[in-house]
Coordinates of C-alpha atoms in Angstrom, one line a residue:
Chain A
X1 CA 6.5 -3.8 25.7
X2 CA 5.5 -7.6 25.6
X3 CA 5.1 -9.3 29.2
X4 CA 7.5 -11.4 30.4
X5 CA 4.8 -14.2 30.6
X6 CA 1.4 -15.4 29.8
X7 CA -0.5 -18.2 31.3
X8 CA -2.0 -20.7 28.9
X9 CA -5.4 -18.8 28.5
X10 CA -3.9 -15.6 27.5
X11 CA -1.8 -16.9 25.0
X12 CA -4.7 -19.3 23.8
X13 CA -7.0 -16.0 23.8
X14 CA -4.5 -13.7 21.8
X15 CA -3.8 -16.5 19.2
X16 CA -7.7 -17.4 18.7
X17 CA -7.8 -13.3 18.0
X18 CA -5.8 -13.1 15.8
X19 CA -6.4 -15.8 13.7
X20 CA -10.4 -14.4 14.0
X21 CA -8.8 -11.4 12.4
X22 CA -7.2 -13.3 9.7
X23 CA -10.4 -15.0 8.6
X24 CA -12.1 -11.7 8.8
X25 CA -10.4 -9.9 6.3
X26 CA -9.8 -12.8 4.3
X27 CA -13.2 -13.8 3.6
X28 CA -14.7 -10.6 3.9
X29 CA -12.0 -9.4 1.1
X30 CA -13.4 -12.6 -0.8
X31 CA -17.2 -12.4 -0.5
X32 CA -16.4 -8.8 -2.3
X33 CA -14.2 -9.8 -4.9
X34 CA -17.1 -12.6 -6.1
X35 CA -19.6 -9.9 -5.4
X36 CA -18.3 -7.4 -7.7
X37 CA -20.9 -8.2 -10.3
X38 CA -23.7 -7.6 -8.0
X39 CA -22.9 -3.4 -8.0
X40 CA -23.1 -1.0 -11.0
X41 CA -19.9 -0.1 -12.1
X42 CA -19.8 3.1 -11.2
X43 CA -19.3 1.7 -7.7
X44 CA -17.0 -1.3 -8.3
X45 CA -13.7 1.1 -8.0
X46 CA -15.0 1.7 -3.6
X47 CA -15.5 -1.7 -3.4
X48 CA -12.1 -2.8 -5.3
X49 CA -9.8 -0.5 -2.3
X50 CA -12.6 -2.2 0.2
X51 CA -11.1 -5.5 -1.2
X52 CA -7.7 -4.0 -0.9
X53 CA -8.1 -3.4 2.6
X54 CA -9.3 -6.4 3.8
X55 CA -6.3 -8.0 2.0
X56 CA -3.6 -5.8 3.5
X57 CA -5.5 -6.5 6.4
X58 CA -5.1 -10.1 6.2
X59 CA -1.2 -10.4 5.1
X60 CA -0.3 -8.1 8.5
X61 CA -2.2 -10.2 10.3
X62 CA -1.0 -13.2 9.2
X63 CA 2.4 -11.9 9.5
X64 CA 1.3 -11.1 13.0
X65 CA 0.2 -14.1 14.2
X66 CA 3.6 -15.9 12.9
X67 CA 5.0 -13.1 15.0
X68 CA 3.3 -13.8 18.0
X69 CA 3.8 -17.7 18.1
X70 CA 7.5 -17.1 18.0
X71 CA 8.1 -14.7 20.4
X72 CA 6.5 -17.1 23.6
X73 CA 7.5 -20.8 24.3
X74 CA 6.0 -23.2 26.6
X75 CA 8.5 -26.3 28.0
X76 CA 4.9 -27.9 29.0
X77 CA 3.2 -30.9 28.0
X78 CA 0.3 -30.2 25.5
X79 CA 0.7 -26.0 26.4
X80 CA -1.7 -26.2 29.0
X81 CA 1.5 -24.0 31.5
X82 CA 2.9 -21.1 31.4
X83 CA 4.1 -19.3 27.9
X84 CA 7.6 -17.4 28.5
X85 CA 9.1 -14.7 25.9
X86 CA 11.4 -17.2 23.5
X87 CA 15.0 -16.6 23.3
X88 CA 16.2 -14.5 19.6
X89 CA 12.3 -13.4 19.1
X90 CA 10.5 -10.6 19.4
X91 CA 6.8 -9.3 19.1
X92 CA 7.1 -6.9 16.3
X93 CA 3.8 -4.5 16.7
X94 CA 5.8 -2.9 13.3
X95 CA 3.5 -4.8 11.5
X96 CA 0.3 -2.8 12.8
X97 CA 1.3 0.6 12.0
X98 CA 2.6 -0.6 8.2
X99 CA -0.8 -1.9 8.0
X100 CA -2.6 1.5 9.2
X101 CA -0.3 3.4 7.7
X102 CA -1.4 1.6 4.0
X103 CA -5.0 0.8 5.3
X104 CA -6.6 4.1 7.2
X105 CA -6.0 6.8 3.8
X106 CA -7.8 3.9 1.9
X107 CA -10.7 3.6 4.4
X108 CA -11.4 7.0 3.8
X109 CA -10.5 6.8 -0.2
X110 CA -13.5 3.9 0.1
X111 CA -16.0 6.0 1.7
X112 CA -15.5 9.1 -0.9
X113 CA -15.7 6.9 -3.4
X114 CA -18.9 4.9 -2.7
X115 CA -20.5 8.6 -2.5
X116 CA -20.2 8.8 -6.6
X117 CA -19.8 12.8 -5.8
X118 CA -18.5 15.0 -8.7
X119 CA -15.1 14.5 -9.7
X120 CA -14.2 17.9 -8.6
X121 CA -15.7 17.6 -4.8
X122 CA -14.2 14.0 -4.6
X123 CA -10.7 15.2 -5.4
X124 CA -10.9 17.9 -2.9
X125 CA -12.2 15.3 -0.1
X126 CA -9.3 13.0 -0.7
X127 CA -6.8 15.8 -1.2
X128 CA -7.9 16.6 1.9
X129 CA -8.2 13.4 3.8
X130 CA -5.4 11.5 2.6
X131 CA -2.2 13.4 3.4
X132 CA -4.5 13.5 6.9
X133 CA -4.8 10.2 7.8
X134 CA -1.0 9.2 6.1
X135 CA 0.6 12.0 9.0
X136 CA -2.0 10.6 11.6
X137 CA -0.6 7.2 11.3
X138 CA 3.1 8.2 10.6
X139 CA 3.8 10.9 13.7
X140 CA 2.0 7.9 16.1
X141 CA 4.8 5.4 15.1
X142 CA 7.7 7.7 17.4
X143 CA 5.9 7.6 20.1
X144 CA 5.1 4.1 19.9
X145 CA 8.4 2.6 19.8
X146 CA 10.0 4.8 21.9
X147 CA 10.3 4.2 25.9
X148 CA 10.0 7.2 27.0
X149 CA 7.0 8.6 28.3
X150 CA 7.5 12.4 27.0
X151 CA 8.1 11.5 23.9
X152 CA 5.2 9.2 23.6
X153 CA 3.1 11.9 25.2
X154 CA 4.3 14.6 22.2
X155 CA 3.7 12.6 19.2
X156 CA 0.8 11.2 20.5
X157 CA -0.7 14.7 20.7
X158 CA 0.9 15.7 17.2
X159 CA -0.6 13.0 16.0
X160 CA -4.1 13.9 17.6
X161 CA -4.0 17.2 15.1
X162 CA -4.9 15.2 12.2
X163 CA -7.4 12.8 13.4
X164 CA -9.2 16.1 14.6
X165 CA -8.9 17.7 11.1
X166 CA -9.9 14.3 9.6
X167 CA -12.9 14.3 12.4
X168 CA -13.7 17.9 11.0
X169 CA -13.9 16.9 7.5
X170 CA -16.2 14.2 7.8
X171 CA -18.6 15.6 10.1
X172 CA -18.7 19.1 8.8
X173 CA -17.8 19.1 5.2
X174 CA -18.9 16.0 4.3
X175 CA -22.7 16.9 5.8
X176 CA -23.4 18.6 2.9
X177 CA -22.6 15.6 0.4
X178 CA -24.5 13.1 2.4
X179 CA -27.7 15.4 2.1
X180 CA -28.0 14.8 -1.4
X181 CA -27.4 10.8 -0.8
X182 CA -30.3 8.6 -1.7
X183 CA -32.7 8.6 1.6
X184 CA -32.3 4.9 1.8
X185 CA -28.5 4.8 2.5
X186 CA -28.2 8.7 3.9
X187 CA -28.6 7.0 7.5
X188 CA -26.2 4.1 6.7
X189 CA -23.8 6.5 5.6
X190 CA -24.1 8.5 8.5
X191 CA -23.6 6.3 11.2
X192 CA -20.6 4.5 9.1
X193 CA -18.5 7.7 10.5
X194 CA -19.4 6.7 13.7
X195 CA -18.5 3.3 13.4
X196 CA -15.2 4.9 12.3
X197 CA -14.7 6.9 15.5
X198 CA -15.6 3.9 17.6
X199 CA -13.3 1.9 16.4
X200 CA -10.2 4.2 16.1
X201 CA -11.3 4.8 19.3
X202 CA -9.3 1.9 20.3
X203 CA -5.9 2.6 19.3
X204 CA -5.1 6.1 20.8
X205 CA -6.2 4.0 24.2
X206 CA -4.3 1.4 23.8
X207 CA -1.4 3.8 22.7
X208 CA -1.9 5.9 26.1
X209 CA -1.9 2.9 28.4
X210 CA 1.8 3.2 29.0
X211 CA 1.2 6.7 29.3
X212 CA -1.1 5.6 32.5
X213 CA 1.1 2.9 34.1
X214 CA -1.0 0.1 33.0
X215 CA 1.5 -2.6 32.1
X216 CA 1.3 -6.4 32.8
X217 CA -0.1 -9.2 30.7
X218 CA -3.7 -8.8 31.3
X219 CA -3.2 -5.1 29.8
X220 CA -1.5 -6.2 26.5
X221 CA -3.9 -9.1 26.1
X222 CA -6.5 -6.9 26.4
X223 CA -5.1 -4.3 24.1
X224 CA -4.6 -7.4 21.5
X225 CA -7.8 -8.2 21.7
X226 CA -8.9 -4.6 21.5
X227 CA -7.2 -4.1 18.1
X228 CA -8.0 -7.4 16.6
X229 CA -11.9 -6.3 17.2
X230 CA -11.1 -2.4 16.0
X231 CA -9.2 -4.2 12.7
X232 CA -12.4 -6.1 12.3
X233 CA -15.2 -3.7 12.7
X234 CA -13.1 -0.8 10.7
X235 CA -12.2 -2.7 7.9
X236 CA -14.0 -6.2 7.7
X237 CA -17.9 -5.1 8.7
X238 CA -17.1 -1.3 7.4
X239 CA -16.0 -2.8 3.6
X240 CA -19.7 -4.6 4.1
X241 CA -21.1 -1.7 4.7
X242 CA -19.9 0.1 2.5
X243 CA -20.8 -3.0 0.1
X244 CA -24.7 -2.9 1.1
X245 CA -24.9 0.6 0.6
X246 CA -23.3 0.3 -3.1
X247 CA -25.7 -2.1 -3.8
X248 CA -28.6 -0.1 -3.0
X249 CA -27.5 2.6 -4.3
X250 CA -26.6 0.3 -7.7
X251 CA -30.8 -0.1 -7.6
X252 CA -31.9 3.2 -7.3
X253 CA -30.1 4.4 -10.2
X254 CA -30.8 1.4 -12.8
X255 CA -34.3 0.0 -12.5
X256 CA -33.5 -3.1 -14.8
X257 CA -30.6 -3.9 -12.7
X258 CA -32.2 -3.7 -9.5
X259 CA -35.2 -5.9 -11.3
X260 CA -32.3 -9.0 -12.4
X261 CA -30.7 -8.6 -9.3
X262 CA -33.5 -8.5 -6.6
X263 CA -36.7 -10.7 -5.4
X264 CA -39.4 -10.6 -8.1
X265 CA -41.9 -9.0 -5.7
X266 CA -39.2 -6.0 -5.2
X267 CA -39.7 -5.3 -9.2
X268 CA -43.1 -6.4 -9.8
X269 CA -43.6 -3.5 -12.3
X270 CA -40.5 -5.0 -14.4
X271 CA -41.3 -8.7 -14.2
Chain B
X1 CA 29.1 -5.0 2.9
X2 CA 26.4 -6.0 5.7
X3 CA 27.3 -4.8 9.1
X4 CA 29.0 -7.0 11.5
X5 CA 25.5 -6.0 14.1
X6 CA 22.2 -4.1 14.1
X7 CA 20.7 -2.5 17.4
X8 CA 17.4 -3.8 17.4
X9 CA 15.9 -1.0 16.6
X10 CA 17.7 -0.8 13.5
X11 CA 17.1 -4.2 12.8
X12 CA 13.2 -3.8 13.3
X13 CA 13.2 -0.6 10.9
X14 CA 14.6 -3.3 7.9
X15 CA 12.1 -5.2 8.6
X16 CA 9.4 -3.3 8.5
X17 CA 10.2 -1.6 5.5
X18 CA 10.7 -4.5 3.8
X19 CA 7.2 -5.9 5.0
X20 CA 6.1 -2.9 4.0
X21 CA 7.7 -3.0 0.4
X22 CA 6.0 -5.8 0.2
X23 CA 2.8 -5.1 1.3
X24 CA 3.1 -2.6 -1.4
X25 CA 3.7 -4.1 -3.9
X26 CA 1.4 -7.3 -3.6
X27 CA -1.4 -4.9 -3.6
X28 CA -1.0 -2.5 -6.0
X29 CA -0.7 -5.5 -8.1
X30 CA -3.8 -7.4 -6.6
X31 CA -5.9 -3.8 -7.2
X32 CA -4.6 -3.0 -10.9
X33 CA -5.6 -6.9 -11.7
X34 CA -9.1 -6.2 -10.3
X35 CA -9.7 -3.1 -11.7
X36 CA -8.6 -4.0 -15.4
X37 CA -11.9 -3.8 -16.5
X38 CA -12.3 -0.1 -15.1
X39 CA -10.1 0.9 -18.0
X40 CA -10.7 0.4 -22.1
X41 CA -8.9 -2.6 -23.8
X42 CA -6.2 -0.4 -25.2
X43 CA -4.7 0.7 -22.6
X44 CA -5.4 -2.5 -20.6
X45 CA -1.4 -3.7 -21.9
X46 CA 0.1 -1.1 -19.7
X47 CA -1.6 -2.1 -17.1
X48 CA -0.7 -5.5 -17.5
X49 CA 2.8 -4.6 -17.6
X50 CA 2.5 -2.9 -14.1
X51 CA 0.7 -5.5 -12.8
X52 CA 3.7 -7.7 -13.7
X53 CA 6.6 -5.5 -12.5
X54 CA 4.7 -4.9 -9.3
X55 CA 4.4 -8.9 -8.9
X56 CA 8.0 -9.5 -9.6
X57 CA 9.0 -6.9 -7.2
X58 CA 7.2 -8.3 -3.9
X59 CA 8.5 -11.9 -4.9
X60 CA 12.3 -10.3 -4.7
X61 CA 11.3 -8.8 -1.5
X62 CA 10.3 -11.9 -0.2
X63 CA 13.4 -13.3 -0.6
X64 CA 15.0 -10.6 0.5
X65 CA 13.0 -10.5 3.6
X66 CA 14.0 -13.7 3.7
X67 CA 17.4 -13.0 3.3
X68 CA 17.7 -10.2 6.0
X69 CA 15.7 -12.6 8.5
X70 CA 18.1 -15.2 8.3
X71 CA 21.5 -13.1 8.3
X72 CA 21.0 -11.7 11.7
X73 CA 20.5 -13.6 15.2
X74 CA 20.0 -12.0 18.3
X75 CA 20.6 -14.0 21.4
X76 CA 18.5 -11.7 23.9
X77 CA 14.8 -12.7 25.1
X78 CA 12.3 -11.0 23.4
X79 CA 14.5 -9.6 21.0
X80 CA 15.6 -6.5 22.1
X81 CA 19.2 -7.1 22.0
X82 CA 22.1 -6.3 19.3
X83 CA 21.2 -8.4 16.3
X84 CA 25.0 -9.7 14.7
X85 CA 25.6 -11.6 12.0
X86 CA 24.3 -15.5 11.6
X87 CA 27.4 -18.0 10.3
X88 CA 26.8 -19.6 6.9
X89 CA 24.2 -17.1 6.3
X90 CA 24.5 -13.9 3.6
X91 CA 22.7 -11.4 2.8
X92 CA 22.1 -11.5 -0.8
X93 CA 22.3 -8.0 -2.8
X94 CA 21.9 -10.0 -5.9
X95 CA 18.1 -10.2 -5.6
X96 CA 18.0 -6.5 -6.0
X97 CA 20.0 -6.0 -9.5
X98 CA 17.9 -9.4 -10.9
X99 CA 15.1 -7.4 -9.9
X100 CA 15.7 -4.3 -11.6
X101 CA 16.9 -6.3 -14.6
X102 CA 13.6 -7.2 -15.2
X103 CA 11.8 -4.9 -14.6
X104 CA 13.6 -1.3 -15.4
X105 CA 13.0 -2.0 -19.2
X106 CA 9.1 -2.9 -18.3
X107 CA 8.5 0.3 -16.2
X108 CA 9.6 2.0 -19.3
X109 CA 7.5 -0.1 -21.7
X110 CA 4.6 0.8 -19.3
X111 CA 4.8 4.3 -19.9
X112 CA 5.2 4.4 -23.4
X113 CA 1.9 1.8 -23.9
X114 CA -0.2 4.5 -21.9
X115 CA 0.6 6.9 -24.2
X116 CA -1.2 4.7 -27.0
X117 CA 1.0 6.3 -29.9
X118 CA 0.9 5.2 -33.3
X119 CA 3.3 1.8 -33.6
X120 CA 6.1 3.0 -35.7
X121 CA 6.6 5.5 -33.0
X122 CA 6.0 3.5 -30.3
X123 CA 8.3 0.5 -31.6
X124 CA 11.2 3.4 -31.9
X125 CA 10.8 4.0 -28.4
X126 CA 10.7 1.2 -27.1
X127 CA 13.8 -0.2 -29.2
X128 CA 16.1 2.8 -27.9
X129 CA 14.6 2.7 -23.8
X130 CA 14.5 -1.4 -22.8
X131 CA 18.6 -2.2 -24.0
X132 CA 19.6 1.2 -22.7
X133 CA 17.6 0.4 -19.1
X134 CA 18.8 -3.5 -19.5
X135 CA 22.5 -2.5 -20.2
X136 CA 22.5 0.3 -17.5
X137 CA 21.4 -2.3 -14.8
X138 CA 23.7 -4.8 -16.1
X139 CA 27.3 -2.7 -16.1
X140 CA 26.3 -1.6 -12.5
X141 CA 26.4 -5.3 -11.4
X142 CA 30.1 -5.7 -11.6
X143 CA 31.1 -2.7 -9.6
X144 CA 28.0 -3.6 -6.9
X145 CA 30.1 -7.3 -5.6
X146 CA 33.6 -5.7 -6.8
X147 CA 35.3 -5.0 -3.7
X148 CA 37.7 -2.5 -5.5
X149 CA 36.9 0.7 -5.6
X150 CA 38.4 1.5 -8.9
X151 CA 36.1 -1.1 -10.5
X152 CA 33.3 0.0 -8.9
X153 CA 33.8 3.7 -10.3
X154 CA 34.8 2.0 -13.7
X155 CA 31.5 0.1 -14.0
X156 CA 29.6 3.3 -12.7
X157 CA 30.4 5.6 -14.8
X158 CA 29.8 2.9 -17.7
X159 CA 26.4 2.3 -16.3
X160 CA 25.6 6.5 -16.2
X161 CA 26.1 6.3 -20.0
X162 CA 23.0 4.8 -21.1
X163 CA 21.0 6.8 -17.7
X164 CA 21.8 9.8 -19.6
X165 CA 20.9 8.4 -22.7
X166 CA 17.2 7.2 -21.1
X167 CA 16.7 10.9 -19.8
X168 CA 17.6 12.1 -23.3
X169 CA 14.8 9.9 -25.0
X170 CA 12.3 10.5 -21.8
X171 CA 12.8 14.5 -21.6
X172 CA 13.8 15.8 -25.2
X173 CA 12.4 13.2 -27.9
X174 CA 9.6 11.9 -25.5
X175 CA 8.4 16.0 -25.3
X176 CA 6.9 15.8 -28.5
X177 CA 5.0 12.8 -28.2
X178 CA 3.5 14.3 -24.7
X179 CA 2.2 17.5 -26.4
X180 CA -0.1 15.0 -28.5
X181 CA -1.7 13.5 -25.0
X182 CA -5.3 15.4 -23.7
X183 CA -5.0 18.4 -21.8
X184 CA -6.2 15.9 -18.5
X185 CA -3.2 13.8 -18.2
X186 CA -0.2 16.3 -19.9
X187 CA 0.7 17.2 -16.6
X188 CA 0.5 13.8 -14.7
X189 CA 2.8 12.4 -17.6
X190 CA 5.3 15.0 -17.4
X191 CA 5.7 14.8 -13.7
X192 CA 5.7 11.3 -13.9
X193 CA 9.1 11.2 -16.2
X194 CA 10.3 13.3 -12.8
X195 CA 9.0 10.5 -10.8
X196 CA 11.1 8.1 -12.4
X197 CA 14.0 10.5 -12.0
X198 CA 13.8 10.9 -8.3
X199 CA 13.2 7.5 -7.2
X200 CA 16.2 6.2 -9.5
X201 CA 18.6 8.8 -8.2
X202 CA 18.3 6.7 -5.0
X203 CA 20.4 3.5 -7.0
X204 CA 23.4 5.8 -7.9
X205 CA 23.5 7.5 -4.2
X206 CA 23.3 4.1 -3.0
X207 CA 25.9 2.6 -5.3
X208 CA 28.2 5.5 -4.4
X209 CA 28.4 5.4 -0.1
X210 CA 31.5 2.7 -0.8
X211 CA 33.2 5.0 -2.8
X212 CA 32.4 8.2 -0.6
X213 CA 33.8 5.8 2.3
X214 CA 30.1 5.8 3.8
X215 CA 30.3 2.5 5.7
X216 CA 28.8 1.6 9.0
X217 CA 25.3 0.0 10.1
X218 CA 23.7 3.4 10.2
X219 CA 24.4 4.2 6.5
X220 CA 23.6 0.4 5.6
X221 CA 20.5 0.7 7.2
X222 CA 20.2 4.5 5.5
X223 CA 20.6 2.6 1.9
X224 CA 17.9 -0.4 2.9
X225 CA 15.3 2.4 3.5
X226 CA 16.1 4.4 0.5
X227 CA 15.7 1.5 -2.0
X228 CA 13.0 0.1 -0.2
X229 CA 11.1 4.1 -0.8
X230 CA 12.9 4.1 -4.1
X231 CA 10.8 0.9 -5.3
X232 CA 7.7 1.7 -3.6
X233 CA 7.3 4.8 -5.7
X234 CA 8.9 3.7 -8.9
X235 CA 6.7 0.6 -9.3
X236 CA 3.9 0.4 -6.9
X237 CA 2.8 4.7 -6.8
X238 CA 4.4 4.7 -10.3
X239 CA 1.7 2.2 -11.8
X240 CA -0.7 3.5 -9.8
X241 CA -0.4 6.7 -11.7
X242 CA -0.1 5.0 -15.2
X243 CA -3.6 3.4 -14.1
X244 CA -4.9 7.2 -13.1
X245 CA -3.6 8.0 -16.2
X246 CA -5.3 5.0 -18.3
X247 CA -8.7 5.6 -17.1
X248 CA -9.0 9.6 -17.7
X249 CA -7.6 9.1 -21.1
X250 CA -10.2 5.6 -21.4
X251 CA -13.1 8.3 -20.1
X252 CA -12.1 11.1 -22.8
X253 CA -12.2 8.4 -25.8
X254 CA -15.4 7.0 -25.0
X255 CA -18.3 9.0 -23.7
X256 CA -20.4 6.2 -23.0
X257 CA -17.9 4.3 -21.3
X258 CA -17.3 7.3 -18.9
X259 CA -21.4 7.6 -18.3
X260 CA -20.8 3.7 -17.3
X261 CA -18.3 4.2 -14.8
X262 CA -18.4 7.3 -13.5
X263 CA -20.9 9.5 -11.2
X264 CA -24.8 10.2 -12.2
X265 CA -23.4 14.0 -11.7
X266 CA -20.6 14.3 -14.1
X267 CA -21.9 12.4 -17.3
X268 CA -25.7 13.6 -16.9
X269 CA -26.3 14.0 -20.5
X270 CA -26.3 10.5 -20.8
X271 CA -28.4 9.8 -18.4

């Protein structure tokens, strides 16, 4: 539930969030989609649902934001008082779990396919990961709008089944891919899973804070601001990531495209 | 008819699967357009197509986001009241049928370009599917704002003439052409055809709740979610497949093409 009020410096700190959010994804969808011609092709299908993401991202949050603005009103002069919930609006946090519900299959989606595994492997990853992440974000949504505590409590732990499977698959089953990774993104790759735990971290905390009677503004400002980073590190700097690590991997396997596309004293053999 | 008033958790589920229609849409779109070039030039028409009917989809569901936003007003703070019906303000079913006016006849066109049959057969096809799709969408029109139940069965059973005539072409005459397709895609393209057939069997169970006496914000609410589903999967997860579908049959064409875009481990003879 949204508080009752805010004083001028939580509302100015959820807005400035959120719109931090918005240029996130935004740009970071950009700098991609003009990038595009910097990666083998190969790759360009990752980095295509990376763009995706970030632009999904972006309409939610924008969506968001417009949310937010309406649903508190100030009667002060220049906003500086206090920001009360507006008559005929509400806050609809809808809008996040549409956007994980589209966005967290194609995080993983973007991960397998920056790998450039064999077709068969790949399919069985996402066959796997998919439906995972889709039932993750879908059995979370019950509990979340619902008031009461028990029910909140059950789906949150139904929903804990498939992150744990999902958890299983890339840290067990995917080991054995990553091995045969190029040595100069096999560490990049690995610690992108654990930028993924840490910031999906975030949202089964904030979704048990009701859980643990913490309520009041400075709790749901703090949980805004807590998904607004999460948003940004899994999607905006995790697309990045997953850009760099294309682009490396774009060198290693073509020596005359590493050779236009890099420094001339990376390629001095080639120049 | 709209319902007098929407608790506000119907009210929210409309809107979020609208936003979520949209979302859909927009981006299925925005990914087909990037990845045009992951496909070969023949097949890059289809595409085009679903690019298009995905587009004109999420501008209709703007405006009927638009439309639903402004037909119900809640006077409660926050918005967690009974939402009722605005004055001077509709909500306008009309959006929907414009929408599948336009693009029933391309989703068919779509499928028929993937196949990439020789023209004469191709022009026949396509010359018995789009005026059987445009009249079935236009003689349910009349019975959708008739009042009168006796219209609205009249106009129905008109409409089901050409449906029946479109699964003819699709399951018997199209059956031939399918056997022709590689071994890769046969089975995506004949599930597909079942695709269609699911997701369209929402309209007619939708168009029927008047005549079944079916009424009530429950059951209106029921029908908003099933076409909002309905057109997810027959445009947005529908082209998404064609594309699928575009790029194993561009890979099996051209060997080199496929060394281009796909893994090191899966074309390593050309390596």
């Amino acid at each position: 539930m949204i508080p009752d009020t805010l004083s001028a410096g939580q509302y100015n700190t959820v807005y400035n969030f959120l719109s931090l959010v918005i240029a996130s994804q935004l740009f970071a969808a950009l700098f991609m989609l003009i990038a595009l011609p910097r990666i083998l092709p190969r790759y360009r299908q990752a980095i295509t649902i990376a763009i995706i993401v970030c632009g999904i991202a972006a309409y939610h949050y924008f969506r968001i934001f417009d949310s937010f603005k309406a649903a508190f009103v100030t009667d002060s002069v220049g906003g500086t008082g206090t920001y009360t919930q507006a008559v005929g609006e509400g806050f609809n946090e809808g809008y996040r779990y549409v956007d994980w519900f589209l966005t967290v299959p194609l995080l993983l989606v973007e991960l397998i396919a920056v790998l450039a595994l064999a077709r068969s492997v790949s399919r069985r990853l996402m066959m796997q990961l998919v439906p995972a992440a889709a039932l993750m974000i879908a059995l979370g949504y019950p509990g979340e709008i619902s008031g009461d505590n028990g029910i909140r409590a059950i789906f949150g732990l139904l929903s804990t089944i498939p992150f744990l499977f999902i958890l299983y698959v890339l840290f067990v089953q995917l080991g054995k891919s990553l091995e045969r990774q190029p040595v100069s993104v096999r560490k990049t790759l690995s610690r992108l899973r654990f930028l993924l735990l840490l910031s999906w971290g975030v949202y089964p905390i904030a979704y048990l804070l009701p859980l643990l009677n913490i309520a009041g503004s400075d709790a749901w400002v703090f949980k805004q601001v807590g998904y607004s980073v999460a948003d940004i590190l899994a999607k905006a700097v995790y697309g990045l990531i997953i850009f760099y690590v294309a682009r490396r991997k774009s060198f290693e396997d073509d020596a005359a495209f590493a050779a236009i596309e890099e420094s001339k004293d990376e390629a001095p053999a080639l120049r």
